[in-house]
Amino acid sequence: MRRSIDDYPFTENDLPAGADDVTLVSWAVAISDDYDDTVPRVVLTVEEVGQAGAGLVAHFDPDHARRLRAALRDALREIGEDPGT
């Protein structure tokens, strides 16, 4: 089973002023249990816009997915943003 959850390809409008050396990337989150152990995992793909298939893919078990979620929440708080739900 594979199921796409969300994805976002960055555009020039997403970059802050002065970010001339930043690479436009896209990210995608999915779930998959296409492994020998059939345990579902959260899959995060990050790749350069226009370079489909040449990016990095991380396969997170539930504990690692929660750790990433907590890190993103903490980073948002650190910059004074509401981390949401």
Coordinates of C-alpha atoms in Angstrom, one line a residue:
M1 CA 0.0 0.0 0.0
R2 CA 1.2 3.5 -0.9
R3 CA -0.8 6.6 -0.2
S4 CA 0.2 10.2 -0.8
I5 CA -0.6 12.6 2.0
D6 CA 0.7 16.0 0.9
D7 CA 3.4 17.6 -1.3
Y8 CA 4.7 21.0 -2.1
P9 CA 7.1 22.2 -4.8
F10 CA 8.7 25.5 -3.7
T11 CA 8.6 28.4 -6.2
E12 CA 10.7 31.6 -6.4
N13 CA 7.9 33.4 -4.4
D14 CA 8.5 31.1 -1.4
L15 CA 12.1 32.3 -1.0
P16 CA 13.1 35.3 1.2
A17 CA 14.8 38.2 -0.4
G18 CA 18.5 37.7 -0.7
A19 CA 18.3 33.9 -1.0
D20 CA 20.1 33.8 -4.3
D21 CA 22.1 30.6 -3.5
V22 CA 19.1 28.5 -2.3
T23 CA 17.9 25.5 -4.3
L24 CA 14.2 25.2 -5.0
V25 CA 13.1 21.9 -3.5
S26 CA 9.9 20.0 -3.3
W27 CA 8.8 17.8 -0.5
A28 CA 6.2 15.0 -0.4
V29 CA 4.8 13.0 2.5
A30 CA 3.3 9.6 2.0
I31 CA 2.7 6.3 3.8
S32 CA 3.9 2.9 2.7
D33 CA 4.0 -0.6 3.9
D34 CA 5.9 -1.9 0.8
Y35 CA 8.6 -3.6 2.9
D36 CA 9.3 -7.2 3.8
D37 CA 7.9 -6.6 7.4
T38 CA 4.7 -4.9 6.0
V39 CA 4.9 -2.3 8.8
P40 CA 3.5 1.0 7.6
R41 CA 6.0 3.9 7.6
V42 CA 5.8 7.6 6.9
V43 CA 7.8 8.4 3.8
L44 CA 9.4 11.9 3.3
T45 CA 10.8 12.7 -0.1
V46 CA 12.9 15.9 -0.7
E47 CA 14.2 16.6 -4.2
E48 CA 15.2 19.6 -6.3
V49 CA 12.4 21.0 -8.3
G50 CA 12.6 19.6 -11.8
Q51 CA 14.7 16.6 -10.8
A52 CA 12.1 14.1 -10.0
G53 CA 13.5 10.7 -8.9
A54 CA 16.9 12.2 -7.9
G55 CA 16.1 13.2 -4.4
L56 CA 16.3 11.7 -0.9
V57 CA 13.7 9.5 0.6
A58 CA 13.4 8.9 4.3
H59 CA 11.3 6.0 5.7
F60 CA 10.2 6.8 9.3
D61 CA 8.8 4.4 11.7
P62 CA 6.1 5.9 14.0
D63 CA 8.7 6.9 16.7
H64 CA 11.0 8.7 14.2
A65 CA 8.0 10.4 12.6
R66 CA 6.9 11.7 16.0
R67 CA 10.4 12.9 16.7
L68 CA 10.5 14.9 13.4
R69 CA 7.1 16.3 14.2
A70 CA 8.3 17.4 17.6
A71 CA 11.4 19.0 16.1
L72 CA 9.3 21.0 13.6
R73 CA 7.0 22.1 16.4
D74 CA 9.9 23.2 18.5
A75 CA 11.5 25.1 15.6
L76 CA 8.2 27.0 15.0
R77 CA 8.1 27.9 18.7
E78 CA 11.7 29.0 18.7
I79 CA 11.0 31.5 15.9
G80 CA 7.9 32.8 17.7
E81 CA 5.3 31.0 15.7
D82 CA 2.3 29.1 16.9
P83 CA 3.1 25.4 16.2
G84 CA -0.6 24.6 15.6
T85 CA -2.0 21.1 16.1

